[in-house]
Coordinates of C-alpha atoms and ligand atoms in Angstrom, one line a residue:
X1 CA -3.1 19.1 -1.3
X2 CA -2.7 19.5 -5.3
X3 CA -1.6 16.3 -7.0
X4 CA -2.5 17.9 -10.4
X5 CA -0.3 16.7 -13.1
X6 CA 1.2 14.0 -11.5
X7 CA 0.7 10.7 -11.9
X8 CA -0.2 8.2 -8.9
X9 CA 0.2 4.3 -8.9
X10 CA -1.9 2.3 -6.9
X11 CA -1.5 -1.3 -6.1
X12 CA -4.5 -3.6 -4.9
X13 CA -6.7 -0.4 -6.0
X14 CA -9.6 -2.7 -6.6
X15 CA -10.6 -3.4 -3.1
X16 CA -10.5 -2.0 0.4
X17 CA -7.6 -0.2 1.5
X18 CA -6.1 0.7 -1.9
X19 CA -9.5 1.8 -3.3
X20 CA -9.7 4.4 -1.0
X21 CA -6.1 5.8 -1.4
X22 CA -7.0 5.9 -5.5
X23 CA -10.4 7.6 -4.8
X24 CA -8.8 9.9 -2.5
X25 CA -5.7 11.0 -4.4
X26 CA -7.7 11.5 -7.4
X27 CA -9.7 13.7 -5.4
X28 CA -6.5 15.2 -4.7
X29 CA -6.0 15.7 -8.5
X30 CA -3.6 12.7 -9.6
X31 CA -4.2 10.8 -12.3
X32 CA -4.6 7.2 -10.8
X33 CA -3.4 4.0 -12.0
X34 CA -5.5 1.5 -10.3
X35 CA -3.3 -2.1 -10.5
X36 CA -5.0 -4.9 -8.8
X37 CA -5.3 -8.1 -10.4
X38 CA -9.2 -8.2 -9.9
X39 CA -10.3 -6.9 -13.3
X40 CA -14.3 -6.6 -11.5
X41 CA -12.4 -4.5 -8.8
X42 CA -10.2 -2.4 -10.5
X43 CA -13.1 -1.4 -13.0
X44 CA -15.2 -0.4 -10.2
X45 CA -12.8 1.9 -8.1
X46 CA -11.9 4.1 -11.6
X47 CA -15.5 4.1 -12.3
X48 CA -15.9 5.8 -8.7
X49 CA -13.3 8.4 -9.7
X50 CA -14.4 8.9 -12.9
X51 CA -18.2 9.7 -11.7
X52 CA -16.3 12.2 -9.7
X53 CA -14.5 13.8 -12.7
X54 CA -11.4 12.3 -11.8
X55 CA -9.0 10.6 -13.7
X56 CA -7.9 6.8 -13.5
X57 CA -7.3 4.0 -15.6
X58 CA -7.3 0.2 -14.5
X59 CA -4.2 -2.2 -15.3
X60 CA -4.9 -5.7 -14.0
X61 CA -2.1 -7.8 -13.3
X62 CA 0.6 -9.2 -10.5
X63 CA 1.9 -6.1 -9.0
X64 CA 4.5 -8.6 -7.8
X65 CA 5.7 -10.2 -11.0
X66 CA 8.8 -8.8 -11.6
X67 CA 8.8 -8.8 -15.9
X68 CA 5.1 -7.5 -15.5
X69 CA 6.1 -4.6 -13.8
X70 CA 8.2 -3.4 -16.8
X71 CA 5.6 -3.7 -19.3
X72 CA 2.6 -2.3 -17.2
X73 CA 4.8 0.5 -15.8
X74 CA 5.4 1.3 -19.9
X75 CA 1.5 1.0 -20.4
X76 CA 1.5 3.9 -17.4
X77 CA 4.1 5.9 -18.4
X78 CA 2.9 6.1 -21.9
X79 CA -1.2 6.2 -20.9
X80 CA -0.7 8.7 -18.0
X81 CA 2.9 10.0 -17.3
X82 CA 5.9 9.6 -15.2
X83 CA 4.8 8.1 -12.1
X84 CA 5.5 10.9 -9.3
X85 CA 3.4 8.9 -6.0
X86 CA 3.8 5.3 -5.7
X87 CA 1.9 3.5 -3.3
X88 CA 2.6 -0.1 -2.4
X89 CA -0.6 -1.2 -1.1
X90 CA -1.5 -4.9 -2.8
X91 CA -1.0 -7.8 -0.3
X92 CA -2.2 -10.9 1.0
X93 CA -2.6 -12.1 4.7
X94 CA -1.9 -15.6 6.3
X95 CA -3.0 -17.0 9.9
X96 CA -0.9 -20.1 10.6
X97 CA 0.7 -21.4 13.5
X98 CA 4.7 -21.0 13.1
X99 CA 5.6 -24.8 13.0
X100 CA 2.8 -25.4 10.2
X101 CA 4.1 -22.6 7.7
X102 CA 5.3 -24.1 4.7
X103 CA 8.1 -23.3 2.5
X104 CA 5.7 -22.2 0.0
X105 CA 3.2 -20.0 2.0
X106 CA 6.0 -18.4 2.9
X107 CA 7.8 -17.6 -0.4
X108 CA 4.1 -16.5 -1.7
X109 CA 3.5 -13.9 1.0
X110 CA 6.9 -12.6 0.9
X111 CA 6.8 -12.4 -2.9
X112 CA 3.7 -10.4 -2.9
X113 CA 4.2 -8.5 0.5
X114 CA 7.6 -7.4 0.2
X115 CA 9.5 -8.9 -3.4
X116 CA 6.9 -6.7 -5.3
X117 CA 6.8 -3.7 -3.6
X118 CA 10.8 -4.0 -3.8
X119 CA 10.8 -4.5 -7.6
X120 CA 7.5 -2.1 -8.1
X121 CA 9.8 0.8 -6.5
X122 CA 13.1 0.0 -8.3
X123 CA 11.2 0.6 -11.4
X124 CA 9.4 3.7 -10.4
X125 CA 12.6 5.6 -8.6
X126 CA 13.9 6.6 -12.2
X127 CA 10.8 8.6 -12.7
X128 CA 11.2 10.5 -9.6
X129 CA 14.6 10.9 -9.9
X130 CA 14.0 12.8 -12.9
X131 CA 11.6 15.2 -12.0
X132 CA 13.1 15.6 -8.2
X133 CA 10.0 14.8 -7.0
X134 CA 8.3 11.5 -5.3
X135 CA 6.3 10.1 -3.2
X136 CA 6.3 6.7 -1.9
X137 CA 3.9 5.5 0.2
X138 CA 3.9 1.8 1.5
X139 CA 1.1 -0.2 3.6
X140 CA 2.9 -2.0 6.5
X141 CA 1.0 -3.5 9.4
X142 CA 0.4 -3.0 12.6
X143 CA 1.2 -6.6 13.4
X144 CA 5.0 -5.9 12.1
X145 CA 4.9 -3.0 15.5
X146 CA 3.5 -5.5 18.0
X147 CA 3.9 -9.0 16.6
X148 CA 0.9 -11.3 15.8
X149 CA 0.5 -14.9 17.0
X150 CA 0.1 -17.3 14.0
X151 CA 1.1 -14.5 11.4
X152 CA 4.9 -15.0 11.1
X153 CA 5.1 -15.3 7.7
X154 CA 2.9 -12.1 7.5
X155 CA 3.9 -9.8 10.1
X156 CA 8.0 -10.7 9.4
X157 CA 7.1 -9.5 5.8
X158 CA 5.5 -6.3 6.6
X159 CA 8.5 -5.9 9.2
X160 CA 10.6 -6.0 6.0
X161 CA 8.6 -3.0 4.0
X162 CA 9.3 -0.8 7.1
X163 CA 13.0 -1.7 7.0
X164 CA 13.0 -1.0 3.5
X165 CA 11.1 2.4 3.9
X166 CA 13.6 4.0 6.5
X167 CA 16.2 2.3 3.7
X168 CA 14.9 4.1 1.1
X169 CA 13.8 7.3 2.8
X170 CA 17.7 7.6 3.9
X171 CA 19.1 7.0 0.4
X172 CA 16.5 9.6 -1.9
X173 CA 16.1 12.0 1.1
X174 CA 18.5 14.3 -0.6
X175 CA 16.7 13.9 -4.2
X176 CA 13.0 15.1 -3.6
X177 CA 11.9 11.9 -3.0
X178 CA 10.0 11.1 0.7
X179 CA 9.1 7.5 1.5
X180 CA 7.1 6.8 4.2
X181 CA 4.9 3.5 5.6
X182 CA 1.3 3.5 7.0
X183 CA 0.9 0.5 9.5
X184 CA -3.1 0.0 9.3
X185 CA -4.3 -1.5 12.4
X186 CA -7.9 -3.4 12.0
X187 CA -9.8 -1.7 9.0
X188 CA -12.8 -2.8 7.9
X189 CA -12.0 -3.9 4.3
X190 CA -13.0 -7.7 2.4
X191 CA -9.7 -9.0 3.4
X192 CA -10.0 -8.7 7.3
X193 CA -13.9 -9.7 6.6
X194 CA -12.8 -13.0 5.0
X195 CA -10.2 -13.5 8.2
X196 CA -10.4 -14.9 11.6
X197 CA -10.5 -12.1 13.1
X198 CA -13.6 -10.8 14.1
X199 CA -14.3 -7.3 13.0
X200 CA -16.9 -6.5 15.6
X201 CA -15.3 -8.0 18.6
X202 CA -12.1 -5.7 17.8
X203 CA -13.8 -3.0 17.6
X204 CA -15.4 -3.3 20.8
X205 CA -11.8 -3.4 22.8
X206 CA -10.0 -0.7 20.7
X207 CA -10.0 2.5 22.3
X208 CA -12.3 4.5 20.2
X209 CA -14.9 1.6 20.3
X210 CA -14.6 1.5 16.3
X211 CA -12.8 -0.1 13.7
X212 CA -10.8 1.6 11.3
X213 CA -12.1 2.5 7.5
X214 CA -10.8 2.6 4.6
X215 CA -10.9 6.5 4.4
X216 CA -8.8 6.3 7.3
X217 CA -6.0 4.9 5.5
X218 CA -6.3 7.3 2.7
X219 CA -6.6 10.8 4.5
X220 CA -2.9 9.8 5.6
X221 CA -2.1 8.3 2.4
X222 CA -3.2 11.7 1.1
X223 CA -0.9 13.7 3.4
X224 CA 2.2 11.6 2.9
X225 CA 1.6 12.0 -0.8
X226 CA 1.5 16.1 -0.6
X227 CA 3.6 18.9 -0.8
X228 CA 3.1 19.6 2.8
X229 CA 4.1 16.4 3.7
X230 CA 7.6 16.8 2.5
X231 CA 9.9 17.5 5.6
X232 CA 8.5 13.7 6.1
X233 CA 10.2 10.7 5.4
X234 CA 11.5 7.3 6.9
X235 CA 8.3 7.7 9.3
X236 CA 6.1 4.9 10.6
X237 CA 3.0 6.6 10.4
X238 CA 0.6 5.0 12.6
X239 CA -3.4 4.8 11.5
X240 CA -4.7 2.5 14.1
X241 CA -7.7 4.6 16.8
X242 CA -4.7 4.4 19.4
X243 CA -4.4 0.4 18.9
X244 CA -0.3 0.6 19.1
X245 CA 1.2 3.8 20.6
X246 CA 4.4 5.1 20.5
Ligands
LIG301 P1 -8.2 -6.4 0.4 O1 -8.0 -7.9 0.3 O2 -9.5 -5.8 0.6 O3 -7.5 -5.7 -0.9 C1 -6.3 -6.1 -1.4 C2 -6.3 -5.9 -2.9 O4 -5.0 -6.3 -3.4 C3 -7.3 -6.9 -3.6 O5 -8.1 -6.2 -4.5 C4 -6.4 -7.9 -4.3 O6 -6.9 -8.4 -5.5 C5 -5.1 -7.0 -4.5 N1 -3.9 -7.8 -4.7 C6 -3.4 -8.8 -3.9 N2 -2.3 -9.3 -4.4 C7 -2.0 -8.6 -5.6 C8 -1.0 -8.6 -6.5 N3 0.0 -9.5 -6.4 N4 -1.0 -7.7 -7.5 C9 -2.1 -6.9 -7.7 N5 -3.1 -6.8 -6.8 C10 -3.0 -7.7 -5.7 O7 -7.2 -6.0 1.6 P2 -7.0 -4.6 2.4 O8 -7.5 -4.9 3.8 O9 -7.5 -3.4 1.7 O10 -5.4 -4.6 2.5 C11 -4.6 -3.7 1.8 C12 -3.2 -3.7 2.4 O11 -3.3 -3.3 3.7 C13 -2.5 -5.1 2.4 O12 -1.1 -4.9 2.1 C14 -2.7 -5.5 3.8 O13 -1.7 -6.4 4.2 C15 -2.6 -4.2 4.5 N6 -3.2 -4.2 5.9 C16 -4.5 -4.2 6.0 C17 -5.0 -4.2 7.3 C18 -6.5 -4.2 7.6 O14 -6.9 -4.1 8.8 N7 -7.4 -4.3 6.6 C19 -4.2 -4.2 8.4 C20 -2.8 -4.2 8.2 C21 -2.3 -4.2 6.9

């Protein structure tokens, strides 16, 4: 699975989920740009690549913020390359009842959730229209499959990426370009720590007595971004120890 010479963008590289996708398509041979706007994070997850021999450098900033993603996508372009495997990974959770959600909360998570990933991959397209290449790879959630009490706000914007990437997938397919989503469904990572849900308890019900890890995430993360992945697009590709099947 050769990534070597292309560039890879990673969003919310500097914990859980995202780490693992850098670490693991650097291992893959990308050069990795780690965006997450933890600074302590980001450092960490290129220092892991870089004690492999792999290559990675950290931006920190709001993946979401729209005139921020020009000028960190020029730092990229000019640091590491054209950007060739996008993966929209940073997001924020939110447990609420429906009635209590507040005009706010809500513009926040779809902002971040699904505004930035929209803007991140308008400005990344060019670049893979270029080379006739891409490879987009967005983190939905399995609670945009099933439907979460008290995560409206949430799930409805996660429902949104996987309408956008069966959107997308149908409008590049014919220019080299494959997107696909990953729904996780319970991996062990800080944010599902910090969360009411309880880890442990999960994992006790799922059917493979386990919750999911990070490295989870990335092995498919790692497919979807390779060359043998590319008869692959529009997919929903489901990482979740048989959680939500079909
Ligand atoms: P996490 O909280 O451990 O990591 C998320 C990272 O994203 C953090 O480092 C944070 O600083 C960063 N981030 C948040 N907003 C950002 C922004 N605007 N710009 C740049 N960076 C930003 O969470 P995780 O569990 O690794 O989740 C990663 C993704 O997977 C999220 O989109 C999440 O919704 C999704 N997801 C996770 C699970 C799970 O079980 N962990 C399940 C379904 C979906």
């Amino acid at each position: 699975m050769s990534l070597k010479g292309r560039t890879a963008v990673v969003t919310g590289a500097g914990s859980g989920l995202g780490r693992a996708c850098a670490v693991q398509l650097a291992r893959d041979g990308a050069a990795v740009a780690v965006w997450d706007l933890n600074a302590e994070g980001a450092g960490e997850t290129v220092r892991t690549i870089e004690a492999e021999g792999g290559r990675a450098v950290a931006y920190v900033g709001d993946a979401a913020d729209r005139a921020a993603i020009e000028q960190t996508l020029a730092r990229i372009r000019a640091d590491l390359g054209p950007v060739l495997v996008l993966v929209n990974n940073a997001g924020i959770t939110g447990f609420k009842p429906f009635l209590e959600i507040t005009p706010e909360e809500l513009e926040r998570i779809y902002r971040i959730n699904l505004m930035g990933p929209f803007f991140l991959t308008q400005a990344v397209i060019p670049d893979m229209l270029a080379a006739g290449w891409g490879r987009i790879v967005n983190i939905s959630s399995s609670s945009a499959q099933t439907g979460a009490v008290g995560m409206a706000h949430y799930s409805s914007s996660k429902g949104g990426i996987i309408a956008l990437t069966k959107t997308l997938a149908q409008e590049f397919a014919a220019r080299g370009i494959t997107v696909n989503n990953i729904p996780p469904g319970f991996i062990d990572t800080p944010m599902t720590r910090a969360s009411p849900i309880d880890v442990d308890e999960i994992a006790a019900i799922s059917p493979m007595k386990r919750a999911g890890q990070p490295e989870d995430i990335a092995a498919a993360c790692s497919f979807l971004a390779s060359e043998a992945a590319g008869y692959i697009t529009g997919q929903t590709f489901g990482v979740n120890g048989g959680r939500v099947i079909y």
